[in-house]
Short mmCIF file of C-alpha atoms and ligand atoms in Angstrom, two decimals:
data_model
loop_
_atom_site.label_atom_id
_atom_site.label_comp_id
_atom_site.label_asym_id
_atom_site.label_seq_id
_atom_site.Cartn_x
_atom_site.Cartn_y
_atom_site.Cartn_z
CA MET A 1 110.16 41.36 71.47
CA LEU A 2 106.81 42.03 69.81
CA LEU A 3 105.47 45.54 70.19
CA THR A 4 101.89 44.40 70.70
CA ASP A 5 99.95 46.65 73.08
CA LYS A 6 102.80 49.16 73.14
CA THR A 7 102.12 52.76 72.21
CA VAL A 8 104.87 54.36 70.16
CA VAL A 9 104.55 58.12 69.76
CA LEU A 10 106.50 58.97 66.62
CA GLY A 11 107.55 62.54 65.90
CA ILE A 12 108.34 63.43 62.29
CA THR A 13 110.19 66.70 61.62
CA GLY A 14 111.05 68.68 58.48
CA SER A 15 113.94 66.70 57.04
CA ILE A 16 114.17 65.30 53.51
CA ALA A 17 114.45 61.91 55.27
CA ALA A 18 110.81 62.32 56.42
CA TYR A 19 109.72 60.04 53.60
CA LYS A 20 111.51 57.17 55.38
CA ALA A 21 109.18 57.66 58.34
CA ALA A 22 106.42 56.03 56.26
CA ASP A 23 108.44 52.80 56.17
CA LEU A 24 109.16 53.11 59.92
CA VAL A 25 105.45 53.64 60.69
CA SER A 26 104.49 50.70 58.52
CA LYS A 27 106.99 48.31 60.14
CA LEU A 28 106.13 49.42 63.71
CA THR A 29 102.43 48.88 62.95
CA GLN A 30 103.13 45.45 61.46
CA ALA A 31 105.07 44.59 64.66
CA GLY A 32 101.86 45.20 66.61
CA ALA A 33 102.54 48.68 68.00
CA LYS A 34 99.88 51.36 68.26
CA VAL A 35 101.62 54.24 66.48
CA GLU A 36 100.54 57.80 67.28
CA VAL A 37 102.21 60.25 64.90
CA ILE A 38 102.93 63.92 65.53
CA MET A 39 104.20 65.90 62.55
CA THR A 40 105.72 69.36 62.75
CA GLU A 41 104.43 71.91 60.26
CA SER A 42 107.65 71.66 58.24
CA ALA A 43 107.38 67.86 58.13
CA THR A 44 104.10 68.18 56.24
CA GLU A 45 106.10 69.88 53.46
CA PHE A 46 108.01 66.62 52.93
CA ILE A 47 105.31 63.98 53.43
CA SER A 48 101.55 64.31 53.65
CA PRO A 49 99.72 63.51 56.89
CA LEU A 50 97.26 61.54 54.74
CA THR A 51 100.03 59.11 53.72
CA ILE A 52 100.90 58.53 57.36
CA ARG A 53 97.27 58.27 58.42
CA SER A 54 96.66 55.61 55.77
CA LEU A 55 99.44 53.53 57.41
CA THR A 56 98.43 53.93 61.06
CA ALA A 57 94.65 54.22 60.67
CA ARG A 58 94.99 56.81 63.45
CA PRO A 59 94.57 60.58 63.28
CA VAL A 60 97.86 62.37 62.66
CA VAL A 61 98.56 65.31 64.96
CA THR A 62 100.10 68.35 63.30
CA GLY A 63 101.02 71.77 64.71
CA MET A 64 100.05 72.81 68.22
CA PHE A 65 96.37 73.45 68.59
CA GLY A 66 93.84 71.74 66.38
CA GLN A 67 90.30 73.01 65.90
CA SER A 68 89.24 72.10 69.44
CA LEU A 69 90.46 72.61 72.98
CA GLU A 70 90.67 68.82 73.28
CA SER A 71 93.46 68.74 70.74
CA ALA A 72 95.40 71.30 72.76
CA ILE A 73 95.27 68.95 75.75
CA GLU A 74 96.24 66.14 73.42
CA HIS A 75 99.96 66.54 73.97
CA VAL A 76 99.51 65.58 77.62
CA ALA A 77 97.37 62.60 76.63
CA LEU A 78 99.96 61.44 74.12
CA ALA A 79 102.77 62.00 76.60
CA GLU A 80 100.97 59.85 79.16
CA ALA A 81 99.94 57.17 76.68
CA ALA A 82 103.43 56.74 75.26
CA ASP A 83 105.44 53.68 76.20
CA VAL A 84 108.24 55.20 74.11
CA VAL A 85 108.64 58.41 72.11
CA ALA A 86 110.78 58.44 68.96
CA ILE A 87 111.64 61.37 66.75
CA ALA A 88 112.69 60.14 63.31
CA PRO A 89 113.94 62.04 61.45
CA ALA A 90 115.07 64.62 64.01
CA THR A 91 116.29 67.91 62.57
CA ALA A 92 119.00 70.10 64.12
CA ASN A 93 116.17 72.51 64.95
CA VAL A 94 114.11 70.09 67.04
CA ILE A 95 117.28 68.77 68.72
CA SER A 96 118.21 72.29 69.81
CA LYS A 97 114.67 73.00 71.04
CA LEU A 98 114.65 69.82 73.14
CA ALA A 99 118.10 70.55 74.54
CA VAL A 100 116.88 73.83 76.05
CA GLY A 101 113.33 72.75 76.82
CA VAL A 102 111.46 74.82 74.21
CA ALA A 103 107.83 73.63 73.97
CA ASP A 104 106.22 75.60 71.17
CA ASP A 105 104.47 72.87 69.24
CA MET A 106 102.70 69.57 69.86
CA LEU A 107 105.85 67.50 69.43
CA THR A 108 108.14 69.43 71.78
CA CYS A 109 105.31 69.74 74.33
CA THR A 110 104.74 66.00 74.23
CA VAL A 111 108.45 65.22 74.70
CA LEU A 112 108.71 67.64 77.63
CA ALA A 113 105.60 66.14 79.26
CA THR A 114 106.40 62.45 78.85
CA ARG A 115 108.11 60.16 81.37
CA ALA A 116 108.65 57.50 78.71
CA PRO A 117 112.06 56.87 77.15
CA VAL A 118 112.77 59.27 74.26
CA ILE A 119 114.71 58.20 71.16
CA ILE A 120 116.24 60.76 68.78
CA ALA A 121 117.21 59.73 65.22
CA PRO A 122 119.05 62.74 63.74
CA ALA A 123 119.09 63.37 59.96
CA MET A 124 120.74 66.45 58.47
CA HIS A 125 123.58 67.68 56.30
CA THR A 126 127.04 66.69 57.55
CA ASP A 127 128.11 70.24 58.39
CA MET A 128 124.96 70.84 60.43
CA PHE A 129 125.47 67.58 62.31
CA GLN A 130 129.13 68.28 62.98
CA ASN A 131 128.47 71.85 64.07
CA SER A 132 129.61 72.14 67.70
CA ILE A 133 126.21 73.57 68.67
CA THR A 134 124.42 70.46 67.40
CA GLN A 135 127.02 68.22 69.03
CA ASP A 136 126.71 70.03 72.37
CA ASN A 137 122.92 69.70 72.20
CA LEU A 138 123.20 65.95 71.62
CA VAL A 139 125.62 65.51 74.54
CA LYS A 140 123.17 67.46 76.73
CA LEU A 141 120.26 65.26 75.65
CA LYS A 142 122.27 62.04 76.18
CA ALA A 143 123.23 63.21 79.66
CA ARG A 144 119.50 63.56 80.37
CA GLY A 145 118.79 60.01 79.28
CA PHE A 146 117.69 60.61 75.67
CA ILE A 147 118.71 57.71 73.42
CA ILE A 148 120.44 58.81 70.21
CA VAL A 149 120.47 56.45 67.22
CA GLY A 150 122.49 57.47 64.15
CA PRO A 151 122.96 59.32 61.94
CA VAL A 152 125.02 57.14 59.66
CA TYR A 153 127.54 57.73 56.88
CA GLY A 154 126.28 57.67 53.32
CA ARG A 155 124.84 59.63 50.41
CA LEU A 156 122.90 62.72 51.45
CA ALA A 157 120.07 64.53 49.67
CA THR A 158 122.57 67.06 48.37
CA GLY A 159 124.34 64.25 46.50
CA THR A 160 127.40 64.54 48.73
CA VAL A 161 128.61 61.65 50.91
CA GLY A 162 129.11 62.07 54.65
CA ILE A 163 127.65 61.44 58.12
CA GLY A 164 124.09 62.67 58.43
CA ARG A 165 121.85 60.01 56.91
CA LEU A 166 118.96 58.78 59.03
CA ALA A 167 119.80 55.47 60.73
CA GLU A 168 118.31 52.43 59.01
CA VAL A 169 114.68 51.76 59.92
CA GLU A 170 115.64 48.34 61.32
CA GLU A 171 118.17 49.96 63.66
CA ILE A 172 115.58 52.49 64.86
CA ILE A 173 113.08 49.70 65.54
CA ALA A 174 115.73 47.71 67.42
CA THR A 175 116.41 50.80 69.54
CA VAL A 176 112.66 51.16 70.23
CA LYS A 177 112.51 47.53 71.36
CA GLN A 178 115.59 47.95 73.59
CA ALA A 179 114.17 51.11 75.17
CA LEU A 180 110.86 49.34 75.86
CA GLY A 181 112.73 46.39 77.33
CA ARG A 182 114.65 48.67 79.71
CA SER A 183 111.90 50.92 80.90
CA GLY A 184 110.26 49.34 83.87
CA ASP A 185 112.81 46.59 84.41
CA LEU A 186 113.48 47.95 87.91
CA VAL A 187 109.83 48.45 88.94
CA GLY A 188 109.38 47.35 92.56
CA LYS A 189 113.11 47.42 93.24
CA ARG A 190 114.64 49.61 95.95
CA ILE A 191 118.05 50.98 95.08
CA VAL A 192 120.37 53.04 97.28
CA VAL A 193 122.87 55.24 95.44
CA THR A 194 125.63 57.46 96.84
CA ALA A 195 127.12 60.48 95.06
CA GLY A 196 129.51 63.34 95.64
CA GLY A 197 132.66 63.73 97.77
CA THR A 198 132.76 63.61 101.57
CA GLN A 199 134.36 66.46 103.50
CA GLU A 200 136.39 65.68 106.66
CA PRO A 201 136.65 68.76 108.93
CA VAL A 202 140.11 69.97 110.01
CA ASP A 203 138.75 72.97 111.88
CA PRO A 204 135.63 75.20 111.52
CA VAL A 205 137.05 76.62 108.29
CA ARG A 206 139.04 73.86 106.65
CA TYR A 207 138.30 70.30 105.53
CA ILE A 208 139.89 67.48 103.57
CA GLY A 209 137.82 66.82 100.47
CA ASN A 210 138.08 65.39 96.96
CA ARG A 211 137.17 66.24 93.38
CA SER A 212 133.87 64.38 93.05
CA SER A 213 131.09 66.51 91.48
CA GLY A 214 128.31 63.96 92.05
CA LYS A 215 127.53 63.59 88.33
CA MET A 216 128.20 59.84 88.17
CA GLY A 217 126.00 59.05 91.17
CA TYR A 218 123.28 61.41 89.96
CA ALA A 219 123.25 59.70 86.56
CA ILE A 220 122.81 56.29 88.22
CA ALA A 221 120.00 57.56 90.44
CA GLU A 222 118.17 59.16 87.49
CA ALA A 223 118.58 56.09 85.29
CA ALA A 224 117.27 53.83 88.06
CA ARG A 225 114.34 56.23 88.62
CA ASP A 226 113.54 56.19 84.89
CA ARG A 227 113.51 52.39 84.91
CA GLY A 228 110.93 52.31 87.69
CA ALA A 229 113.08 51.79 90.78
CA GLU A 230 112.39 53.40 94.17
CA VAL A 231 115.66 55.30 94.64
CA LYS A 232 117.29 56.66 97.81
CA LEU A 233 120.16 58.99 96.93
CA ILE A 234 122.71 59.85 99.62
CA ILE A 235 124.68 62.93 98.62
CA ALA A 236 128.01 64.17 99.97
CA PRO A 237 128.60 67.88 99.27
CA THR A 238 128.36 68.77 95.59
CA SER A 239 127.70 72.00 93.72
CA ILE A 240 125.10 70.42 91.43
CA PRO A 241 121.40 70.49 92.39
CA ALA A 242 119.94 67.08 93.24
CA PRO A 243 117.80 65.30 90.62
CA ALA A 244 113.99 65.49 90.86
CA ASP A 245 111.61 62.75 92.01
CA ILE A 246 114.24 61.02 94.14
CA GLU A 247 114.44 60.72 97.95
CA ILE A 248 117.57 62.63 99.00
CA THR A 249 119.72 62.42 102.16
CA GLN A 250 122.49 64.99 102.49
CA VAL A 251 125.65 64.05 104.44
CA GLU A 252 129.07 65.66 104.89
CA THR A 253 131.57 63.18 106.34
CA ALA A 254 132.41 59.51 105.77
CA LEU A 255 130.97 58.67 109.20
CA GLN A 256 127.67 60.39 108.34
CA MET A 257 127.68 58.58 104.98
CA LYS A 258 128.12 55.25 106.80
CA GLU A 259 125.21 56.05 109.10
CA ALA A 260 122.95 57.04 106.21
CA VAL A 261 123.89 54.01 104.08
CA THR A 262 123.40 51.61 107.00
CA GLN A 263 119.87 52.97 107.52
CA ALA A 264 118.95 53.10 103.84
CA VAL A 265 120.00 49.56 102.89
CA THR A 266 117.82 47.75 105.44
CA GLN A 267 115.06 47.31 102.84
CA ALA A 268 117.14 47.71 99.70
CA ASP A 269 117.66 45.32 96.79
CA ALA A 270 120.90 47.00 95.65
CA LEU A 271 123.50 49.51 96.83
CA ILE A 272 125.55 51.40 94.24
CA MET A 273 128.30 53.55 95.74
CA ALA A 274 129.58 56.12 93.27
CA ALA A 275 130.46 58.62 96.00
CA ALA A 276 134.12 59.45 96.66
CA VAL A 277 134.33 58.60 100.35
CA ALA A 278 137.37 59.67 102.36
CA ASP A 279 139.64 56.83 103.47
CA TYR A 280 141.15 59.03 106.18
CA GLN A 281 139.90 61.79 108.49
CA PRO A 282 141.74 63.99 110.98
CA ARG A 283 141.96 62.22 114.37
CA SER A 284 140.03 65.18 115.73
CA ALA A 285 138.77 68.42 114.22
CA ALA A 286 140.02 71.56 115.98
CA LYS A 287 137.23 73.47 117.75
CA ALA A 288 138.72 76.84 116.72
CA LYS A 289 140.38 77.89 113.49
CA ILE A 290 143.99 76.69 113.54
CA LYS A 291 146.18 79.80 113.62
CA LYS A 292 148.84 80.16 110.96
CA GLU A 293 152.25 79.84 112.65
CA THR A 294 155.70 80.03 111.17
CA ALA A 295 156.31 76.36 111.98
CA ASP A 296 154.93 73.63 109.66
CA LEU A 297 151.69 71.96 110.63
CA SER A 298 151.22 68.17 110.76
CA LEU A 299 147.79 66.55 110.79
CA GLU A 300 147.29 63.08 112.24
CA LEU A 301 144.84 61.17 110.04
CA ILE A 302 142.99 58.01 111.03
CA ARG A 303 141.18 55.48 108.86
CA THR A 304 137.49 55.93 108.19
CA PRO A 305 135.21 52.86 108.19
CA ASP A 306 135.04 51.01 104.86
CA ILE A 307 131.30 51.43 104.30
CA LEU A 308 130.92 49.04 101.35
CA ALA A 309 132.98 46.33 103.03
CA GLU A 310 130.91 46.57 106.22
CA VAL A 311 127.46 46.55 104.58
CA GLY A 312 125.88 43.14 104.97
CA GLY A 313 122.54 41.70 103.97
CA ASN A 314 121.00 40.12 100.94
CA LEU A 315 121.54 42.90 98.41
CA VAL A 316 123.53 43.46 95.24
CA LYS A 317 126.62 45.51 96.14
CA VAL A 318 128.20 47.71 93.44
CA GLY A 319 131.29 49.79 94.04
CA PHE A 320 133.53 52.06 92.01
CA ALA A 321 137.30 52.07 91.93
CA ALA A 322 138.92 55.43 91.29
CA GLU A 323 142.35 54.45 90.10
CA SER A 324 145.29 56.13 88.41
CA GLU A 325 147.39 53.02 87.62
CA ASN A 326 146.89 49.25 87.26
CA VAL A 327 143.24 50.18 87.06
CA VAL A 328 141.63 46.79 86.45
CA GLU A 329 143.94 44.89 88.80
CA ASN A 330 143.37 47.36 91.63
CA ALA A 331 139.63 47.28 90.99
CA ARG A 332 139.55 43.48 91.09
CA SER A 333 141.29 43.44 94.47
CA LYS A 334 138.77 45.98 95.81
CA LEU A 335 135.94 43.77 94.52
CA GLU A 336 137.33 40.87 96.54
CA GLN A 337 138.26 42.89 99.61
CA LYS A 338 134.84 44.55 99.85
CA GLN A 339 132.93 41.39 98.83
CA LEU A 340 131.21 43.18 95.96
CA ASP A 341 129.02 41.76 93.18
CA ILE A 342 130.20 44.35 90.62
CA ILE A 343 132.96 46.95 90.58
CA ILE A 344 133.25 49.80 88.09
CA ALA A 345 136.87 50.66 87.39
CA ASN A 346 137.53 54.16 86.13
CA ASP A 347 140.92 55.64 85.32
CA ILE A 348 140.63 59.09 86.84
CA THR A 349 143.67 60.29 84.85
CA ASP A 350 141.89 59.60 81.53
CA VAL A 351 140.86 62.77 79.66
CA ASP A 352 137.06 63.35 79.81
CA SER A 353 136.78 60.54 82.36
CA GLY A 354 136.36 60.34 86.15
CA PHE A 355 135.93 63.39 88.37
CA GLY A 356 133.73 66.28 87.23
CA THR A 357 133.29 65.24 83.59
CA ASP A 358 130.01 64.56 81.75
CA THR A 359 131.53 61.41 80.30
CA ASN A 360 133.33 58.41 81.74
CA LYS A 361 135.39 55.50 80.42
CA VAL A 362 134.90 52.45 82.63
CA THR A 363 135.51 48.74 82.87
CA ILE A 364 132.67 46.79 84.49
CA ILE A 365 133.85 43.72 86.42
CA ASN A 366 131.47 41.12 87.84
CA ARG A 367 132.31 38.86 90.79
CA ASP A 368 132.13 35.88 88.39
CA GLY A 369 134.93 37.46 86.37
CA LYS A 370 132.81 38.81 83.49
CA THR A 371 134.66 41.96 82.43
CA GLU A 372 133.57 44.56 79.88
CA SER A 373 135.66 47.59 78.96
CA LEU A 374 133.37 50.31 77.62
CA PRO A 375 134.38 53.17 75.31
CA LEU A 376 134.08 56.78 76.48
CA MET A 377 130.37 57.57 76.86
CA THR A 378 128.11 59.86 78.88
CA LYS A 379 127.75 59.06 82.55
CA ARG A 380 124.07 58.41 81.91
CA GLU A 381 124.94 55.76 79.34
CA VAL A 382 127.45 54.25 81.81
CA ALA A 383 124.68 54.28 84.42
CA ASP A 384 122.33 52.32 82.17
CA LYS A 385 125.07 49.78 81.41
CA ILE A 386 125.66 49.30 85.16
CA LEU A 387 121.92 48.91 85.79
CA ASP A 388 121.67 46.36 82.96
CA ARG A 389 124.17 44.28 84.99
CA VAL A 390 122.32 44.88 88.27
CA VAL A 391 119.02 43.78 86.67
CA GLY A 392 120.74 40.55 85.69
CA LEU A 393 121.79 39.90 89.30
CA LEU A 394 118.47 40.80 90.94
CA SER A 395 116.85 37.41 91.35
CA PRO A 396 113.03 37.32 91.85
CA LYS A 397 113.59 36.89 95.59
CA HIS A 398 115.10 40.35 95.85
O1 LIG B 1 131.25 62.46 91.00
P1 LIG B 1 131.92 62.62 89.67
O2 LIG B 1 132.57 63.95 89.50
O3 LIG B 1 131.00 62.27 88.54
O4 LIG B 1 133.16 61.56 89.62
C1 LIG B 1 132.80 60.19 89.57
C2 LIG B 1 133.79 59.39 90.44
C3 LIG B 1 135.17 59.45 89.80
C4 LIG B 1 133.82 59.93 91.83
C5 LIG B 1 133.26 57.94 90.45
O5 LIG B 1 133.25 57.45 89.12
C6 LIG B 1 134.13 57.06 91.32
O6 LIG B 1 135.15 56.52 90.90
N1 LIG B 1 133.69 56.93 92.60
C7 LIG B 1 134.43 56.18 93.60
C8 LIG B 1 135.46 57.07 94.20
C9 LIG B 1 136.15 56.36 95.35
O7 LIG B 1 136.02 56.65 96.50
O8 LIG B 1 136.82 55.27 94.86
P2 LIG B 1 137.74 54.41 95.88
O9 LIG B 1 138.50 53.48 95.00
O10 LIG B 1 138.49 55.27 96.83
O11 LIG B 1 136.62 53.60 96.73
C10 LIG B 1 136.19 52.33 96.31
C11 LIG B 1 134.71 52.12 96.62
O12 LIG B 1 134.55 52.03 98.05
C12 LIG B 1 133.81 53.25 96.17
O13 LIG B 1 132.60 52.69 95.71
C13 LIG B 1 133.57 54.06 97.43
O14 LIG B 1 132.28 54.68 97.44
C14 LIG B 1 133.66 53.01 98.51
N2 LIG B 1 134.22 53.48 99.77
C15 LIG B 1 135.37 54.19 99.80
C16 LIG B 1 135.87 54.60 101.02
C17 LIG B 1 135.19 54.26 102.21
N3 LIG B 1 135.64 54.65 103.40
N4 LIG B 1 134.06 53.52 102.16
C18 LIG B 1 133.57 53.11 100.95
O15 LIG B 1 132.55 52.44 100.90
#
């Protein structure tokens, strides 16, 4: 995909790999992109702004405030103009600033102000990269939708060999193209997402619940929002605050979830149900708190409606299967039984996968049989993989 008419805001930070940014700028410009470069003060120690300016024929922004007030407002202008923001090389310092939202220079202000996809290409010494603080910061950024490319294994500036080299320029450009291809591919689409775990009252104090935190559904809603979709997010009780810029409906029980989904899907192009919805509820909830007696207590449970199975209409239906054994087989049968287009099978007994985790390990199964088992990745990355499939199924008529 040519980059003509696309604005790439490129951040260069103070890594020895900064010299490679000249090659990246040159190749992006040759591909037709308008490249706006922001250099941190420390980056100018490694490569001169004049070198970069000679490649882009555009002014290079350094530091925070230039000579005029206009330049101070520039970070908003760049943030708005960007079709994609890339930081290459990205030092451990800038990664940690972004992870906590520090905005103390033009680059970090621009990243915080942009709604465009943000790509991070780390480059640093192996020990810095493998430091748990750096690793935690990268997981946090991935969970927020940042795209991380590299670093790769190879010879470092210190002469040692290890992971920490900046990803190859070609790989960074490919990532830029992929990010540009994704952003906006759901513009004009209406997507309903469910998240969290329903609670079925036993009495005014007690309920039957499950372990869903809402993270998987939230990640799908945020990814869809970032790709231009109009998102309706229906949330069963969770302890995590709802994402911004998304229409929220709060529910408690499976019946309330059914009601909310039925209303929301009337105009929708796709329904993606990540919520853990109870299959059973007490036949009736006691009006008063059930007193503790010496005898055992039995609860009669009745089936709740199968929301996904009962949703009709011309929309793409995506469900999840929370399984602990025969994961793919059980998921396939749910796909058939609920007449789904896609089902996401996740083994909830897998470490770092399923309920409450920031990561998930899933197998995506299409109705036509196409099956892809993905490695452990952040729930946001899983969300984008699911949406890639949904985009493929949304015909123009949707
Ligand atoms: O929220 P997290 O902590 O991030 O955890 C994520 C998750 C493990 C909850 C998520 O990845 C997941 O697996 N969600 C589905 C959980 C579930 O209810 O799976 P199930 O196999 O019981 O249901 C199958 C599908 O039918 C689900 O899409 C579910 O939303 C839907 N369903 C279930 C019951 C019901 N009465 N009506 C439904 O529509």
